[in-house]
Short mmCIF file of C-alpha atoms in Angstrom, two decimals:
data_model
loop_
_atom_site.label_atom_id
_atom_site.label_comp_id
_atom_site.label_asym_id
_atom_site.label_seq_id
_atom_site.Cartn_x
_atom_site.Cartn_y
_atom_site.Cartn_z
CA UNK A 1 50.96 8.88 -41.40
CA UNK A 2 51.68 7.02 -38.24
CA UNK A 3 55.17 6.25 -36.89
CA UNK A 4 57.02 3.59 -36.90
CA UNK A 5 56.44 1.82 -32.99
CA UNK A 6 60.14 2.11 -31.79
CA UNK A 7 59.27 5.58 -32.65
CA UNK A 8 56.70 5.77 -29.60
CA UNK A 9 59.39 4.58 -26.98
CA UNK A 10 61.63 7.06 -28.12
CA UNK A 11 58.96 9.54 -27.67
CA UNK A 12 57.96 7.63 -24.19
CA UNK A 13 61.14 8.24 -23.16
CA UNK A 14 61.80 11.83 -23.58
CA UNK A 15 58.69 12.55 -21.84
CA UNK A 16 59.78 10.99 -18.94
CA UNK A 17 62.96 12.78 -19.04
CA UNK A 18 61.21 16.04 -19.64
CA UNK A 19 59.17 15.34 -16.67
CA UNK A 20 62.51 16.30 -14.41
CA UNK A 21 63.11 19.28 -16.48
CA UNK A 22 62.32 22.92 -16.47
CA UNK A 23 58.38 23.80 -16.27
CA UNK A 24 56.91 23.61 -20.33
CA UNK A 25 56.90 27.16 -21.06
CA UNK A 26 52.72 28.05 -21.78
CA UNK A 27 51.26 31.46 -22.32
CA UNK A 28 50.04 32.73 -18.91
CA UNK A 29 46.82 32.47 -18.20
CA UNK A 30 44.12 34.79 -17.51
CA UNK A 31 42.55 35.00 -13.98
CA UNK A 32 39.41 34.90 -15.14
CA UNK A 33 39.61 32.07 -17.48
CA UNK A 34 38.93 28.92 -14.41
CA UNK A 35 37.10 31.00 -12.04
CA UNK A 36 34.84 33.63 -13.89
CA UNK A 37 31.21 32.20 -13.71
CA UNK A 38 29.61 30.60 -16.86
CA UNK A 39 25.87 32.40 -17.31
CA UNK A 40 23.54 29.64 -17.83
CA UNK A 41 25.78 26.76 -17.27
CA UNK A 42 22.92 24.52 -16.13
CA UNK A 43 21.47 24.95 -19.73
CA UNK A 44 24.51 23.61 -21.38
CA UNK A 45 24.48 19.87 -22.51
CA UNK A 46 27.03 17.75 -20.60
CA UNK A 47 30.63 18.18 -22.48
CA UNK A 48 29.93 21.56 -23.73
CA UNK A 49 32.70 23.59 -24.16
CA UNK A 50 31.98 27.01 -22.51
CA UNK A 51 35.29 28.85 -23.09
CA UNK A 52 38.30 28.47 -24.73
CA UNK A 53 41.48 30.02 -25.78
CA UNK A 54 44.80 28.98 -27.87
CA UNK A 55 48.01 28.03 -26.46
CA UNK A 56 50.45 28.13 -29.14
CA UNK A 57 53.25 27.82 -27.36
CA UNK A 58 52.14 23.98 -26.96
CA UNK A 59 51.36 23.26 -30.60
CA UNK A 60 53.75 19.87 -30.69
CA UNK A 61 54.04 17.88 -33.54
CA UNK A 62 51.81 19.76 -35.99
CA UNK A 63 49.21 19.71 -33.47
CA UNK A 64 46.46 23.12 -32.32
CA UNK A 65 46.39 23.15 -28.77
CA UNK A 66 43.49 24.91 -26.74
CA UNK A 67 42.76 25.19 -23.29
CA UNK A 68 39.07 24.23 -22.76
CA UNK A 69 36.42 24.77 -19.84
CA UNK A 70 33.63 22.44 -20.24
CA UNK A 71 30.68 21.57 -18.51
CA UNK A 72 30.26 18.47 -16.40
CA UNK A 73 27.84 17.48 -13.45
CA UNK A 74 29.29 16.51 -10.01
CA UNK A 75 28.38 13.03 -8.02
CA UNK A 76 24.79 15.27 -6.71
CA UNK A 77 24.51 16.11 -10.98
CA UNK A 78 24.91 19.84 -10.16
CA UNK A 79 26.53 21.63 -13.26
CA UNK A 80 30.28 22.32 -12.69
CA UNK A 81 33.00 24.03 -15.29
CA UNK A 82 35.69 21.72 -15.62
CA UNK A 83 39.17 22.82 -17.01
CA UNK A 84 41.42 20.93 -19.57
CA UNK A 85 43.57 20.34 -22.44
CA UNK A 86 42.24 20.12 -26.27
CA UNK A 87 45.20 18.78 -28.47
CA UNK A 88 44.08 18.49 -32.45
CA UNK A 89 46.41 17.50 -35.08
CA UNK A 90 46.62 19.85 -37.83
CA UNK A 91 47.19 17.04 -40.87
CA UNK A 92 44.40 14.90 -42.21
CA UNK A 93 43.31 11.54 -40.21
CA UNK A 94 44.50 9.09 -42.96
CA UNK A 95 42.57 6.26 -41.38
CA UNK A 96 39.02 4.69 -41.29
CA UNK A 97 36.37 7.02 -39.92
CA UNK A 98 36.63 9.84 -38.06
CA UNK A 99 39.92 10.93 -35.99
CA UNK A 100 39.81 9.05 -33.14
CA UNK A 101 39.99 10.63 -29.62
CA UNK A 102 41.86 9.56 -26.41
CA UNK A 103 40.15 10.90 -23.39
CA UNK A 104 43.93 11.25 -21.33
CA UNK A 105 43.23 11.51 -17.41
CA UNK A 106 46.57 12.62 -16.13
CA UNK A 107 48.38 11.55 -12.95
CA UNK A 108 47.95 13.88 -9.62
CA UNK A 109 49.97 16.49 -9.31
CA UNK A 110 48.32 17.44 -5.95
CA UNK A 111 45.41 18.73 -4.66
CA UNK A 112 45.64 22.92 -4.84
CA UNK A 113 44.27 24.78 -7.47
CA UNK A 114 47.74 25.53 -8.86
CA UNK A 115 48.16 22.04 -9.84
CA UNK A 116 45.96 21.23 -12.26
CA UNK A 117 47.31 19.75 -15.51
CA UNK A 118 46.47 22.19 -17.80
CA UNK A 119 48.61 25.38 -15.73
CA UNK A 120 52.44 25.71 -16.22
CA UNK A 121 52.79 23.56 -12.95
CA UNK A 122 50.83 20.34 -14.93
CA UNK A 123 52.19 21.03 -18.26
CA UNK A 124 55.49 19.67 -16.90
CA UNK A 125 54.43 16.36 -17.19
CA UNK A 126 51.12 16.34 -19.31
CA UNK A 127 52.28 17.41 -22.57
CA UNK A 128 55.32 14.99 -22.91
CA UNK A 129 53.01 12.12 -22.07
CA UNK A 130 50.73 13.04 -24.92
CA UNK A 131 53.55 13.01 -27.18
CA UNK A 132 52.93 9.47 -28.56
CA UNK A 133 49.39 9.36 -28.75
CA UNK A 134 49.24 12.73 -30.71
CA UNK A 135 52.38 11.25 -33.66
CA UNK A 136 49.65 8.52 -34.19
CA UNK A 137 47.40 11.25 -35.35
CA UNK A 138 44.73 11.21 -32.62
CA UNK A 139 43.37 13.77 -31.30
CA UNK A 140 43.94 14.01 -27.21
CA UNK A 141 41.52 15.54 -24.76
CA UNK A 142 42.73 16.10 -20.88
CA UNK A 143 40.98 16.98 -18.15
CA UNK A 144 42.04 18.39 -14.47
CA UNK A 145 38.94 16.95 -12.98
CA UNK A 146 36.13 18.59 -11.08
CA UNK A 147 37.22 21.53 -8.72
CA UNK A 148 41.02 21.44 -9.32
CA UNK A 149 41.73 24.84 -10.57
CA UNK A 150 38.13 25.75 -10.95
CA UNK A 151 35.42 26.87 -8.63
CA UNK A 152 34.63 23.64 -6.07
CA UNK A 153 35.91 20.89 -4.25
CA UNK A 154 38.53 18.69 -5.84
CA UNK A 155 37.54 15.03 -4.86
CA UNK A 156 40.98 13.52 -5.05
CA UNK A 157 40.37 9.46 -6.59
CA UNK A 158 36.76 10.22 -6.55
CA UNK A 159 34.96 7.87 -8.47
CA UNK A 160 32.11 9.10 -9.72
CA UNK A 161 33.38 12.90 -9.98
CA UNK A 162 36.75 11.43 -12.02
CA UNK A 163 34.64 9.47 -14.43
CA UNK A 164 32.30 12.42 -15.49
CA UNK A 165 34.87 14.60 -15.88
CA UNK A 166 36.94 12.47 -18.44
CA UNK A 167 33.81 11.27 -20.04
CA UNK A 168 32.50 14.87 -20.80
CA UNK A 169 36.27 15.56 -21.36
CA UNK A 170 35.65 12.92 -23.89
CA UNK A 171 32.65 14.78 -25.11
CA UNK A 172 33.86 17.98 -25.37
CA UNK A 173 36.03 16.55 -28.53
CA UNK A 174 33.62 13.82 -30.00
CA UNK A 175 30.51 14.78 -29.90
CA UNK A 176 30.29 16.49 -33.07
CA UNK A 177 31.72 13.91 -35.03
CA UNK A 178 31.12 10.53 -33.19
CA UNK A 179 34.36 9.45 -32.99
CA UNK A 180 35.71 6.15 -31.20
CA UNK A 181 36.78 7.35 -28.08
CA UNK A 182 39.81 5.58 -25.97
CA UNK A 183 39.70 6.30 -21.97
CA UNK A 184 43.48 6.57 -20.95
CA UNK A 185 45.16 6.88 -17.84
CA UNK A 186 48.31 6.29 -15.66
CA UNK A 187 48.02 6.47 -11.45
CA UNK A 188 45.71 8.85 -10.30
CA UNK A 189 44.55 9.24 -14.09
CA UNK A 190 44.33 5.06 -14.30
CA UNK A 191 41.78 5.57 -11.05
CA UNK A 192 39.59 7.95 -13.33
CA UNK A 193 39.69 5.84 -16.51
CA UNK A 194 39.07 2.49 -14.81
CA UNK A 195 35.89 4.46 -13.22
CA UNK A 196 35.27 5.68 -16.76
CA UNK A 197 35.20 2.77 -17.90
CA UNK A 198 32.92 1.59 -15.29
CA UNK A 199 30.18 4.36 -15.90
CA UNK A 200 30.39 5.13 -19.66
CA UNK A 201 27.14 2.96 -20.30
CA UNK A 202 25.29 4.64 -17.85
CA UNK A 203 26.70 8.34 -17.88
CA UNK A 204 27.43 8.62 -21.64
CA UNK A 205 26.05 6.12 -23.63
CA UNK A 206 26.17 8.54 -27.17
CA UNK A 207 29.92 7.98 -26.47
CA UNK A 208 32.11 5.39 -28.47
CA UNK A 209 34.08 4.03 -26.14
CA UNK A 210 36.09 1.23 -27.50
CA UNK A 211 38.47 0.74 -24.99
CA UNK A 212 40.49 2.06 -21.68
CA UNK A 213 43.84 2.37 -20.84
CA UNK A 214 44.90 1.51 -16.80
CA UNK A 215 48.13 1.71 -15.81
CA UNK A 216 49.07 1.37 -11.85
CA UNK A 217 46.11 2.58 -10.67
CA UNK A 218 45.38 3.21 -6.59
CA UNK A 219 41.88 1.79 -7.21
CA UNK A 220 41.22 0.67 -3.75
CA UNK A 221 41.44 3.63 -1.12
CA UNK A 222 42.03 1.00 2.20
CA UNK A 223 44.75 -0.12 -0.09
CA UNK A 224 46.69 3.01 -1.29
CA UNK A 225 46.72 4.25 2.35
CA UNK A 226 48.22 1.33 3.84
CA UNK A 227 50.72 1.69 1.13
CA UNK A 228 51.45 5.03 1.65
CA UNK A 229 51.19 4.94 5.44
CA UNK A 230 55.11 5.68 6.77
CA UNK A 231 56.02 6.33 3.44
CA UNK A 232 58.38 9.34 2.29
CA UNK A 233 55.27 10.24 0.74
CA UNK A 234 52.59 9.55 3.54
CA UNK A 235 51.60 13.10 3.47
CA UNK A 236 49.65 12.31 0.21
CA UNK A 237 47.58 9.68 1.75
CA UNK A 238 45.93 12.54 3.38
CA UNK A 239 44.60 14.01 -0.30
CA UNK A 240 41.90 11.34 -0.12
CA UNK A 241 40.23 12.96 3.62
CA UNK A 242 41.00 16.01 2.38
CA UNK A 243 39.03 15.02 -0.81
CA UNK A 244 36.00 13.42 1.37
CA UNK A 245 35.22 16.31 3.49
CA UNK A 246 35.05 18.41 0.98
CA UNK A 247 32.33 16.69 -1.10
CA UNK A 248 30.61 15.21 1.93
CA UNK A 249 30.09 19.40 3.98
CA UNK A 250 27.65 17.70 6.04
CA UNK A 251 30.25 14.72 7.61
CA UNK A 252 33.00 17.19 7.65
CA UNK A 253 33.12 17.46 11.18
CA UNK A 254 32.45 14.11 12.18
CA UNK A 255 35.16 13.24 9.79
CA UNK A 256 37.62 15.93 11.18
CA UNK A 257 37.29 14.84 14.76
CA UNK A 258 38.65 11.05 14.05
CA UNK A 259 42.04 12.98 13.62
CA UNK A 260 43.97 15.09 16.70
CA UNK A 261 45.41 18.42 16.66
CA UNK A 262 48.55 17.19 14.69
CA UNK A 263 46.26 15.21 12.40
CA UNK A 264 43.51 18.10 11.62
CA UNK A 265 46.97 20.32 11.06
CA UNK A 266 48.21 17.88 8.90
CA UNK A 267 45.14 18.16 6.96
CA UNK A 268 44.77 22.01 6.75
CA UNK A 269 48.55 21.90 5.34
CA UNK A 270 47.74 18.85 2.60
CA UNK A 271 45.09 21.25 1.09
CA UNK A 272 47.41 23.24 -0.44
CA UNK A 273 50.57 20.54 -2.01
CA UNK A 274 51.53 19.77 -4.92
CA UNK A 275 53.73 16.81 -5.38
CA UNK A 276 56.90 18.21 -4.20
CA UNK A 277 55.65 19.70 -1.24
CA UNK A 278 54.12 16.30 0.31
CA UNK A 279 57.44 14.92 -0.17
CA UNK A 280 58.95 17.87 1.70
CA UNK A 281 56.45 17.39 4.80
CA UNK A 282 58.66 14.83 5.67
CA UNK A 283 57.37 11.02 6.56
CA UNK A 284 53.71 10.71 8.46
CA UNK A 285 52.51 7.25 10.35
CA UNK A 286 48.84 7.85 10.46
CA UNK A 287 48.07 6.07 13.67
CA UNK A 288 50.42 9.45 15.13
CA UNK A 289 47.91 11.22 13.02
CA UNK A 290 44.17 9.81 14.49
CA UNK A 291 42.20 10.68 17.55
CA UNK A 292 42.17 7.27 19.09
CA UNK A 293 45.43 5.77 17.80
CA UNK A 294 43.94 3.85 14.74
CA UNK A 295 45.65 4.05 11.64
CA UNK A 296 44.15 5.68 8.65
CA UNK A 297 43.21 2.46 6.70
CA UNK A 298 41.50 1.12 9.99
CA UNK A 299 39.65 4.17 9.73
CA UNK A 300 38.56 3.77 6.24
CA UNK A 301 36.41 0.68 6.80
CA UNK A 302 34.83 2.17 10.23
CA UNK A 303 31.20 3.84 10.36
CA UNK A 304 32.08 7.74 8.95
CA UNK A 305 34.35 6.84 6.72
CA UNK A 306 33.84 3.09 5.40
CA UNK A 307 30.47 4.11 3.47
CA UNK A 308 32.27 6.91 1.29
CA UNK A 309 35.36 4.42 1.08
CA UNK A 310 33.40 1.95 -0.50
CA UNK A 311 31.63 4.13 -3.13
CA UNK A 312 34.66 5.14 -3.64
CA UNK A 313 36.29 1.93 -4.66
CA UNK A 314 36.52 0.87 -8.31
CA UNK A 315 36.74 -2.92 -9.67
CA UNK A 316 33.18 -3.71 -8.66
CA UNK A 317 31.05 -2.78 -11.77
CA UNK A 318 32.01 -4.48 -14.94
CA UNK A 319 33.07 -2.25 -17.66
CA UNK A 320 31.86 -2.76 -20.93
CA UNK A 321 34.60 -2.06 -23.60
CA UNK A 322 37.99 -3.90 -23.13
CA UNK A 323 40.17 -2.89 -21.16
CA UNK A 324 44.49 -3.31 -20.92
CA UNK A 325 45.83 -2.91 -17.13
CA UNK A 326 49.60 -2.17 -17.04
CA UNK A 327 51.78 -2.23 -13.54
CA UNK A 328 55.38 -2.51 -12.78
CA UNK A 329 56.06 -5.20 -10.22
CA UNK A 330 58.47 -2.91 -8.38
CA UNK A 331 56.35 -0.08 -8.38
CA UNK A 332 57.33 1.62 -4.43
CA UNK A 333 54.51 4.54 -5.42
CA UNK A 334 51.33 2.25 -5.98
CA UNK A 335 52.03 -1.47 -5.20
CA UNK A 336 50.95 -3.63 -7.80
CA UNK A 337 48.77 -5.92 -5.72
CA UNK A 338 46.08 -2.83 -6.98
CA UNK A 339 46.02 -3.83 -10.51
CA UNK A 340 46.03 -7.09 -9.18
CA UNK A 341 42.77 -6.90 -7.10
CA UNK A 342 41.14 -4.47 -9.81
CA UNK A 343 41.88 -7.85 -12.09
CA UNK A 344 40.33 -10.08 -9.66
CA UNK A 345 36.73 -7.75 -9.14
CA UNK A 346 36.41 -7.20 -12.72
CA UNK A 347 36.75 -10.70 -13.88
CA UNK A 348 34.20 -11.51 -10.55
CA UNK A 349 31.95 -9.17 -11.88
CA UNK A 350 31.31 -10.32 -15.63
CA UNK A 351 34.53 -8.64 -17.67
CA UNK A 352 35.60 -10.56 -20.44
CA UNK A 353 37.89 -8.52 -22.33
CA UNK A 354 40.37 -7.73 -19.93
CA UNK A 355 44.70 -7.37 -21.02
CA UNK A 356 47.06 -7.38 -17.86
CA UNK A 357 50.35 -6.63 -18.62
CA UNK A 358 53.32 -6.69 -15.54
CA UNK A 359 56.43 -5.24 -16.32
CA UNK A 360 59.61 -6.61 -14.30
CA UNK A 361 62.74 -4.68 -14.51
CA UNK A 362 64.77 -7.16 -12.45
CA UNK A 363 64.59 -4.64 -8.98
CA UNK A 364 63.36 -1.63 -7.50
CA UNK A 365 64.27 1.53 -9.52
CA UNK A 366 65.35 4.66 -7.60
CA UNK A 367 61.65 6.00 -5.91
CA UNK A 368 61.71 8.77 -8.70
CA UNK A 369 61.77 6.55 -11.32
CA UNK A 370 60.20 3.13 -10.47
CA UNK A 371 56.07 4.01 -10.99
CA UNK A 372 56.92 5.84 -14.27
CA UNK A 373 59.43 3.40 -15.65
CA UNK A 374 55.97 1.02 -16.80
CA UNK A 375 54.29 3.79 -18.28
CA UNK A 376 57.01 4.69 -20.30
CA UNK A 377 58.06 1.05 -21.06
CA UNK A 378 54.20 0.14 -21.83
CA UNK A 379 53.68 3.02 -24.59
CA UNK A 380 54.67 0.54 -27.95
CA UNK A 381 52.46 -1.98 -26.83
CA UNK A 382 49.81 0.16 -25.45
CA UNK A 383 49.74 2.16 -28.55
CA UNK A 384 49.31 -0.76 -30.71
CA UNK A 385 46.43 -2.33 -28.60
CA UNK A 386 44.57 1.25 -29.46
CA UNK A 387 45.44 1.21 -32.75
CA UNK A 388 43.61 -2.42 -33.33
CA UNK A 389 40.68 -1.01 -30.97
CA UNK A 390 40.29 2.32 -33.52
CA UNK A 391 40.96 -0.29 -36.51
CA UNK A 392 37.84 -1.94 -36.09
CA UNK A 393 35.39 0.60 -34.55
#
């Protein structure tokens, strides 16, 4: 039975609140379970699910949930084990069809190991944020992308590598069933949907996808730099280099010597944040940062890095399904000019299904509360945009 939708914001809401709270408690987990080598992993389709194990402590709402490592193929379509979250409801799907899926690409938590979504440190904020999409009765798949927490390089906003992991995140739950699958994803997460969203016709075209879900989402590199660039939270604008030399070995040190000694430090010390800790690395201005005084976004369209900026950039392929993009106008974290532009180069590009949605709340909210306030304040309307999408699948 579904909810009634002021029922969702009142869910929306106490995620949000949780996200400030104490760590979810989870069962711990074992060592071996992200890095221990999967025999044959090549052999397995893509979205296989190679191991598993309960985590009862997070059963919410009448829901089983299991921590998953599946199989997925990196931007050079070498096998990788990817890590996540499989959330099932226990009570019967009362609608048409099989139980739908959401494909849920959370929001960064950093870039070391220890911060992927589906450890104690992500849990924080991933399970509240499920909360509404599991009392609708669907079942929710995560994912904490390619090389964050598992063997590899963690590609922070990479295109390519954020798409296949959600969409074989996706596949890990629907492929036995063929269920109509809904891409969904807030800031870093809204990054990997919209790319989704982008590739799903190409990458996974067995899939069902009837529909993505981007909210404030730093879709243009150039442009979340410059935002971040002086910020409290500059340090994070850093994630994205740190990203680039480690799936591009063979540029690495072309791309480490555009930066000084300060900037190359600055870059060693990023590898290993999670959100908290860019915040306490104090404020950066990039052009401190770079070799010859540039800043970092003048960087990002120059000969090393402008190729890998651009392939990195989403808006510029049209995706398929429709798709609803939500942003604050206040947003401090990830202006909404993004949303904006990702508008613009999908509509230029042949999208005809596109929802934009900008929520005003009068001002700026305090920096810890401004980017989420839209996510929280989107959830009845976003939830009842999925539930026509599922309706007619």
């Amino acid at each position: 039975m579904k909810l009634p939708r002021v029922t969702f914001a009142s869910f929306a809401l106490a995620g949000a609140l949780v996200m400030s709270a104490a760590p979810v408690s989870a069962a711990p987990v074992a060592a071996d379970f992200y890095g221990a080598p999967v025999v044959g992993l090549e052999a397995y389709a893509p979205g296989s699910i190679v191991r598993r194990e309960p985590v009862p402590q997070l059963d919410l709402l009448g829901a089983r949930t299991e921590r998953i490592l599946y199989r997925s193929a990196d931007p050079r379509d070498r096998a990788v084990a990817v890590s996540g979250l499989l959330v099932t409801p226990t009570r019967a799907w009362d609608g048409a069809g099989p139980r739908p899926v959401i494909a849920y690409a959370p929001g960064s938590y950093g870039v070391a190991d220890r911060c992927s979504g589906s450890t104690q440190q992500g849990l924080t904020t991933t399970m509240p944020a499920l909360l509404p999409l599991l009392a609708q009765g669907y079942q929710v798949v995560t994912t904490d992308y390619q090389g964050l927490g598992t063997p590899g390089e963690y590609e922070f906003l990479g295109r390519v590598a954020g798409a296949r992991a959600l969409l074989d995140a996706a596949r890990a739950a629907a492929h036995e069933t063929g269920a109509p699958v809904v891409l969904y994803g807030y800031s870093a997460g809204g990054v990997a949907s919209a790319a989704a969203a982008e590739l799903a016709s190409t990458y996974a075209p067995e899939l069902s996808v009837v529909g993505a879900f981007v909210g404030a989402a730093p879709t243009d590199p150039v442009v979340r730099v410059e935002g971040q660039d002086g910020s409290a939270w500059a340090a994070t604008m850093l994630y994205t280099i740190d990203g680039l030399i480690g799936a591009h070995p063979d540029l690495a040190d072309r791309i480490r010597a555009l930066f000084n000694d300060r900037g190359r430090a600055a870059l060693d010390a990023a590898q290993d944040f999670c959100t908290t800790d860019a915040l306490a690395y104090g404020p950066l201005r990039s052009e401190d940062l770079t070799a010859d005084g540039s800043s970092l976004g003048e960087l990002m369209t120059g000969p090393v890095l402008g190729p890998l900026t651009v392939a990195n950039t989403v808006g510029f392929t049209a995706p398929v399904a429709p798709v609803m993009i939500v942003h604050g106008v206040h947003d401090a974290s990830v202006e909404i000019e993004q949303s904006r532009l990702l508008a613009q180069r999908w509509r230029a590009a042949g999208a005809v299904d596109i929802t934009v949605r900008e929520f005003d709340f009068g001002t700026e909210l305090v920096p810890e509360f401004d980017h989420t306030a839209t996510n929280v304040a989107a959830y009845p309307e976003v939830i009842g945009w999925i539930d026509r999408l599922v309706a007619r699948a």
